[in-house]
Structure formats: C-alpha cells, structure tokens
Coordinates of C-alpha atoms in Angstrom, one line a residue:
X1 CA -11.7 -3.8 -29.0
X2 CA -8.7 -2.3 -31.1
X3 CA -10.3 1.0 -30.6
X4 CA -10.2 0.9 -26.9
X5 CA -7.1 -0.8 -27.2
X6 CA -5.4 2.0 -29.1
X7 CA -7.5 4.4 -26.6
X8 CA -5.4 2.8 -23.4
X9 CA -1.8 3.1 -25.6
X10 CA -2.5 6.8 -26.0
X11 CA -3.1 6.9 -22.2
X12 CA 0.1 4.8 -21.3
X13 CA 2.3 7.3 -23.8
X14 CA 1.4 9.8 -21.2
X15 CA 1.2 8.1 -17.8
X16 CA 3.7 8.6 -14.7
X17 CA 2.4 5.3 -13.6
X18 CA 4.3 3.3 -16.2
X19 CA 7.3 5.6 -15.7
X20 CA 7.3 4.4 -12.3
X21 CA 6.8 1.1 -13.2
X22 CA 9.2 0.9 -15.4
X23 CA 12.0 2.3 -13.3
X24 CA 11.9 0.7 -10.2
X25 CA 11.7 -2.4 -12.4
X26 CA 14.9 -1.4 -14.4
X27 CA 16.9 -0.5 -11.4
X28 CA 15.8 -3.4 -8.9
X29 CA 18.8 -5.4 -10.8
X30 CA 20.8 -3.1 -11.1
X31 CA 21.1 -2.4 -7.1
X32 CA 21.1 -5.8 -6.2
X33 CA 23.8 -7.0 -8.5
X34 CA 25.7 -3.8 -7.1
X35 CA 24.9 -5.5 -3.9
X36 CA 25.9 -8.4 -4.5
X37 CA 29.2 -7.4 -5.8
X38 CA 29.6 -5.8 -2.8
X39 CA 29.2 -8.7 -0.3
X40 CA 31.5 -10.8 -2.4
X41 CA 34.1 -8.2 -2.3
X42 CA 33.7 -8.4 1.4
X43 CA 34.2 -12.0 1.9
X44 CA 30.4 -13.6 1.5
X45 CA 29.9 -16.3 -1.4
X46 CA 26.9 -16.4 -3.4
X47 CA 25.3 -19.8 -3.2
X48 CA 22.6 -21.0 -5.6
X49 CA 20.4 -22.5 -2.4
X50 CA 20.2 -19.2 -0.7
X51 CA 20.9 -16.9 -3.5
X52 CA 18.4 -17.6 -6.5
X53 CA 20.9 -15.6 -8.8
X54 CA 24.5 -16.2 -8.9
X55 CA 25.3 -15.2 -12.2
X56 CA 24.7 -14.2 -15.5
X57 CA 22.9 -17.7 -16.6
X58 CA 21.0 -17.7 -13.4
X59 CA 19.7 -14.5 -14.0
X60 CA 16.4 -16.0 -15.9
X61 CA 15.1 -16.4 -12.4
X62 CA 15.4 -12.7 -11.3
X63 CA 11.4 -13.5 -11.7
X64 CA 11.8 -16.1 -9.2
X65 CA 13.9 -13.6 -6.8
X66 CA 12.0 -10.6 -7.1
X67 CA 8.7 -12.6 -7.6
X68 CA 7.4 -10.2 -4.5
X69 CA 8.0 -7.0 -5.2
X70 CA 6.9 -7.2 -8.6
X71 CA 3.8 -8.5 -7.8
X72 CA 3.5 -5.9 -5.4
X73 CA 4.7 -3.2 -8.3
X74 CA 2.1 -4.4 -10.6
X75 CA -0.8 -4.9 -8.7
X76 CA -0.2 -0.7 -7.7
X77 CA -0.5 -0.1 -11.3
X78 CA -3.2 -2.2 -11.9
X79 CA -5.4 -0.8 -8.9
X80 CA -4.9 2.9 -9.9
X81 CA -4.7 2.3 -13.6
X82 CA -8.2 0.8 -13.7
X83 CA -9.7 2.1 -10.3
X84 CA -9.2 6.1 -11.4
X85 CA -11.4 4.9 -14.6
X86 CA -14.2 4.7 -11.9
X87 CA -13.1 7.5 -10.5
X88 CA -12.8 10.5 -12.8
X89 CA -16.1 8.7 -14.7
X90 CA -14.1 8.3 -17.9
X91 CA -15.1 4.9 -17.7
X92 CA -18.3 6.4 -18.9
X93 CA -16.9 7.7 -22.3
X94 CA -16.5 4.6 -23.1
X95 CA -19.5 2.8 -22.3
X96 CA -22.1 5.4 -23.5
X97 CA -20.3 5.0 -27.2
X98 CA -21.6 1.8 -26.9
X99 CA -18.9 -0.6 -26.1
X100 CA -18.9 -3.8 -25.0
X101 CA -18.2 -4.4 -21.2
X102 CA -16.4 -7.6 -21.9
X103 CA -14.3 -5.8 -24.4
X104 CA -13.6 -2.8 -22.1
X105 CA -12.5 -5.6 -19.2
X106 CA -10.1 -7.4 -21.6
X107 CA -8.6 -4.4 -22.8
X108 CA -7.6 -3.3 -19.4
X109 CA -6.9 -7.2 -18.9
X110 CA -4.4 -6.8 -22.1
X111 CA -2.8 -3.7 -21.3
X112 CA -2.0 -5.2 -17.6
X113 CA -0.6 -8.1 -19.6
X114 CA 1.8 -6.1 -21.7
X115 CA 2.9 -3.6 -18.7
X116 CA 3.8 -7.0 -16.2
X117 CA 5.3 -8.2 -19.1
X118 CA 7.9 -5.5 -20.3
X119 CA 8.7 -5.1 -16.6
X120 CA 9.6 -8.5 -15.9
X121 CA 11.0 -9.0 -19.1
X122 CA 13.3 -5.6 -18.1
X123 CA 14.2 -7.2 -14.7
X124 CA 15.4 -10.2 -16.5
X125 CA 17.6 -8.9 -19.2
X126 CA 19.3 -6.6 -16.9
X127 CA 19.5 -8.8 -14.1
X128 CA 21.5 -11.5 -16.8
X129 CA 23.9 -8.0 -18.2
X130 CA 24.3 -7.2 -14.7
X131 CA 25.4 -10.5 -12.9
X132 CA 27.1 -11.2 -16.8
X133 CA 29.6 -8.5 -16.6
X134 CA 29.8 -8.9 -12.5
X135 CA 30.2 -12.4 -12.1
X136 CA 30.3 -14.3 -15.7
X137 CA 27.8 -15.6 -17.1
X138 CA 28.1 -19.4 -15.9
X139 CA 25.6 -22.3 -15.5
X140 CA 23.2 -24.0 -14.1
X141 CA 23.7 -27.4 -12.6
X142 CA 22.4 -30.5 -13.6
X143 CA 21.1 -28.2 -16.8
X144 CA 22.3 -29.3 -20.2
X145 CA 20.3 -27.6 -22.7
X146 CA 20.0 -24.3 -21.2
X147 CA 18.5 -22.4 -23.5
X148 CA 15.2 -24.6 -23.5
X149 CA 15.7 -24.3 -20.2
X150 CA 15.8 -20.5 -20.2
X151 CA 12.7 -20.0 -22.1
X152 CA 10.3 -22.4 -20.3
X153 CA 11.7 -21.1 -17.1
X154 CA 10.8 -17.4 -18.0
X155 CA 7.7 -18.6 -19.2
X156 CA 6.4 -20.5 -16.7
X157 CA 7.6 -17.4 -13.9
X158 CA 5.3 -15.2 -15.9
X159 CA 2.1 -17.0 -16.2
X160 CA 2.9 -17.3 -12.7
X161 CA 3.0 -13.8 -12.9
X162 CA 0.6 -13.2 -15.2
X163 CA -2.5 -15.6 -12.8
X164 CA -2.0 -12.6 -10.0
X165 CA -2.2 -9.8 -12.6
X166 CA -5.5 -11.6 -13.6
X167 CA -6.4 -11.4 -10.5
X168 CA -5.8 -7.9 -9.8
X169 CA -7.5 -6.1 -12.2
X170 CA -10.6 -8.2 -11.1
X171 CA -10.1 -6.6 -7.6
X172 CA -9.8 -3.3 -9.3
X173 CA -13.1 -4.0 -11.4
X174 CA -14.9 -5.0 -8.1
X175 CA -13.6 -2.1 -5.8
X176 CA -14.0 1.0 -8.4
X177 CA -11.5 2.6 -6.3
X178 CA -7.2 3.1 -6.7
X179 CA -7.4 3.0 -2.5
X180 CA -9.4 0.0 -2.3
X181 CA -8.1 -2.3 -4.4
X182 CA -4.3 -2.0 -3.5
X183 CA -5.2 -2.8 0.1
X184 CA -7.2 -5.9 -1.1
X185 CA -4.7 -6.5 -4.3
X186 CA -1.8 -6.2 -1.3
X187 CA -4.2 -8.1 1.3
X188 CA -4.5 -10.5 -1.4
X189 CA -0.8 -11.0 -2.1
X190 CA 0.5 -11.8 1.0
X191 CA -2.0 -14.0 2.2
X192 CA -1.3 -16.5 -0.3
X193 CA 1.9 -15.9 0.4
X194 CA 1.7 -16.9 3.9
X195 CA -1.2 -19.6 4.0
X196 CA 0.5 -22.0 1.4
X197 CA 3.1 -22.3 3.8
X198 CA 0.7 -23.0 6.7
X199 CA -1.3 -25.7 5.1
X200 CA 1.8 -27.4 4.1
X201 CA 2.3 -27.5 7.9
X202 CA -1.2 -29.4 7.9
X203 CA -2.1 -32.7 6.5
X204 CA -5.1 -32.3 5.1
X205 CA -5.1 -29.0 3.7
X206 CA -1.8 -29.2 2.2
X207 CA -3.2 -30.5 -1.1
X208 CA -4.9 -27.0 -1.4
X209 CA -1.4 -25.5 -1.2
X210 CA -1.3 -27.3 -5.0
X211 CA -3.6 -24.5 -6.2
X212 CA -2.2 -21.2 -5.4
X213 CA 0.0 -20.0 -8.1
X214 CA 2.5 -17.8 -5.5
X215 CA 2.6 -21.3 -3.6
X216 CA 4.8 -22.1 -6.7
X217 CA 6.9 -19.3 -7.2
X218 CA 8.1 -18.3 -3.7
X219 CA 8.7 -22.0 -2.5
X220 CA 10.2 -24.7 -5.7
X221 CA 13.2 -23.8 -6.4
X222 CA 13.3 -23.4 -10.1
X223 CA 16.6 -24.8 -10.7
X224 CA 16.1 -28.2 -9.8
X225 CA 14.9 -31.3 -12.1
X226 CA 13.0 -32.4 -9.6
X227 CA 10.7 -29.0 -9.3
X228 CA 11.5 -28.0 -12.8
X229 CA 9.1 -31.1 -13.6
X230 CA 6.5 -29.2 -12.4
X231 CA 6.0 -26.8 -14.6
X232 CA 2.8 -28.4 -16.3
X233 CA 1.0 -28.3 -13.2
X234 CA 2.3 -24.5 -12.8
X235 CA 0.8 -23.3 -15.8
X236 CA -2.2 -25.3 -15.6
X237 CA -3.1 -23.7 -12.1
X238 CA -2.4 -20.7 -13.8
X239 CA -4.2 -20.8 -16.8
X240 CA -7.1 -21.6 -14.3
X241 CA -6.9 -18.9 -12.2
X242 CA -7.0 -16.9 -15.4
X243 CA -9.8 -18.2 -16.5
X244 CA -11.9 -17.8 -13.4
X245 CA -11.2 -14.6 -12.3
X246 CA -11.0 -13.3 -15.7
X247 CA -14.8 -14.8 -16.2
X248 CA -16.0 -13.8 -12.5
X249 CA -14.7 -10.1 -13.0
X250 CA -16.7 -9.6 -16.8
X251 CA -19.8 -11.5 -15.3
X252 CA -20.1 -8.7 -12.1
X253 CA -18.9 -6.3 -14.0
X254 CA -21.8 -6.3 -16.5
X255 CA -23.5 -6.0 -13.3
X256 CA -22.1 -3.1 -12.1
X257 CA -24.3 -0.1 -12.0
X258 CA -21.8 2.5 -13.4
X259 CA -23.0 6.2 -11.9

C-alpha cells in the first residue's frame, strides 16, 4: 500500500491534471470576491440569505458556495486520473507485481482524498483572505463560538464532499475509461442535484431526499442553528455512502478482467 502510495505522489509531482486542479481552485475566490467587490461598489448589498459569503468569517462556507463546481472539478480529475490507468495498461504494472486490488483501489481512493482536500481547503483559505481584506472579516449571526463553529462546518462540507469523491472514483473503476466516467461522474452530479429537490415536492419520496449527501449541501443553509443541527445526520449519510460505494467498487473490481 505505501509503495503504490508513493508510486501515485511521484505521478501527481508531474501531472497537469493537478495543476489544473489546483488553479481553477485557487482563483475561483479570487474572481468572485473581485466580483463581489464590484457589485457593492455599484450599489448591490451582499445579503447572507442570497449570498452564502459575505465576509471574511463567512468565508468557511466557500465549500457551501462553490459546492458545484468543485464537485464538478474533482470528479474530471478523478475520471481521467484513474480511467487513463485502464487506458495506457499501466494499471497492469501494478497488478502483475503482485499487488492487491483492494490496495490498488484505496490508493487511488486516498490520493482522490488528499487532491479534493487541498483544493477545498485552497478555496477556503483564500476565499476568507479575500472577503477579509475586501469586506472585514465579521460574523456570523446567532454564532457565538465561532471557531468550533468553523471547524465542524468545514468538516462536515468536506465529508460532504468527500461521499461524491467516493463515489467517483467508483464510476472511474467501473467505466475504465477518462470519457466514460466524466459523463456518468457529471450525469451523476446533477441528478442528485435535481431529484432531491423533486421528491421534496412529493410526499412520499421526500424521506429519500434524507439520503443524498448533495441534498445537504446545495439546500440547508449552513449558517443557521436550526440546519447546523444537522450535521450528525450529514456525516452519517456520508460516511455511508463511503462505505458502500467504496466496498461495491473493490468487490467488481476484483472482478474486472484487466486486458
């Protein structure tokens, strides 16, 4: 496991991918605290209800505001990090030195893990700089103890995260091909992305809506008690979804007839 571990850090050193990653990840806060700055100079007021982040304090939840694109950032990675492994047969290499295929799927489940997290940790640390030095750092009402605050709310947005990245790389591990498993990875995102919001419509589907993790982090608003008190069912359905698709993608893949 540390071997192919250290084998996917050498890769990363020297992958565009992760550049990419990295800088549209970087400069998403950057533009839209720019932004921002912009339509208050103009006249417009940013209001917590409609705006997610409002200043430097609210800037934990640039997870919450971006949740979206990152997802859709991460699962690109993910479906050409893993599916040109199936492609170029390097995935061989590996496997005819005898390694495990369970070890093999958690590395690339790892390394996923540690991009989507640098990234999301870089979206929030600038966002908080950027809306900081543009419009103070401030507060968050009805919050007293905000740093406790702070660092359940950025965990909780990236298990949230972290169920879809899950997720992904089982897609990847089932398609064995980049192409493939972005349109199911984006197929995928935005369906539940849209049906939560349906069966909430409905009355007795929208119990369901309980167990899709984007469910939670495109519709509570993560600045209020009353949602905040959610955040043990969040990373419970999380930690789930994890554990299912995590299991379901090593159990087909040890299946998978590699040629």
């Amino acid at each position: 496991m540390f071997n192919l571990l250290t084998a996917e850090r050498v890769k990363l050193s020297r992958s565009k991918k992760l550049m990419i990653v990295v800088a549209i990840l970087s400069l998403l806060p950057i533009y839209q605290v720019i932004n921002n700055k912009v339509l208050v100079h103009h006249g417009s007021t940013l209001v917590q209800v409609k705006d997610t982040v409002i200043n430097g304090s609210t800037g934990i939840l640039m997870i919450e505001k971006n949740g979206l694109t990152i997802l859709l950032v991460i699962s690109a990675f993910i479906s050409f990090f893993i599916g040109e492994e199936f492609q170029n047969g390097t995935i061989r290499n590996a496997l005819s030195l005898g390694r495990s295929r369970t070890h093999y799927y958690l590395s690339k489940f790892t390394i996923a893990t540690l991009v989507s997290f640098v990234g999301v940790m870089l979206t929030t640390i600038i966002g908080m700089i950027g809306y900081s030095l543009a419009f103070g750092f401030g507060e968050v009402a009805e919050i007293n103890n905000y740093y406790i605050y702070a660092i359940k709310t950025f965990s909780t947005l990236y298990i949230l995260i972290l169920a879809n990245v899950s997720v992904y790389v089982m897609i990847s591990f089932l398609s064995k091909n980049s192409a493939v498993s972005l349109i199911w990875s984006f197929l995928y995102t935005i369906a539940t992305w849209v049906v939560p919001g349906t069966f909430q419509q409905t009355k007795h589907f929208k119990p369901l809506t309980n167990w899709f993790t984007e469910m939670y982090l495109f519709n509570y608003d993560f600045a209020k008690p009353m949602d905040i008190a959610k955040y043990p069912d969040m990373i419970l359905v999380s930690l789930i979804t994890i554990v299912l698709s995590s299991t379901l993608g090593i159990i087909i893949f040890k299946r998978t007839d590699i040629k």
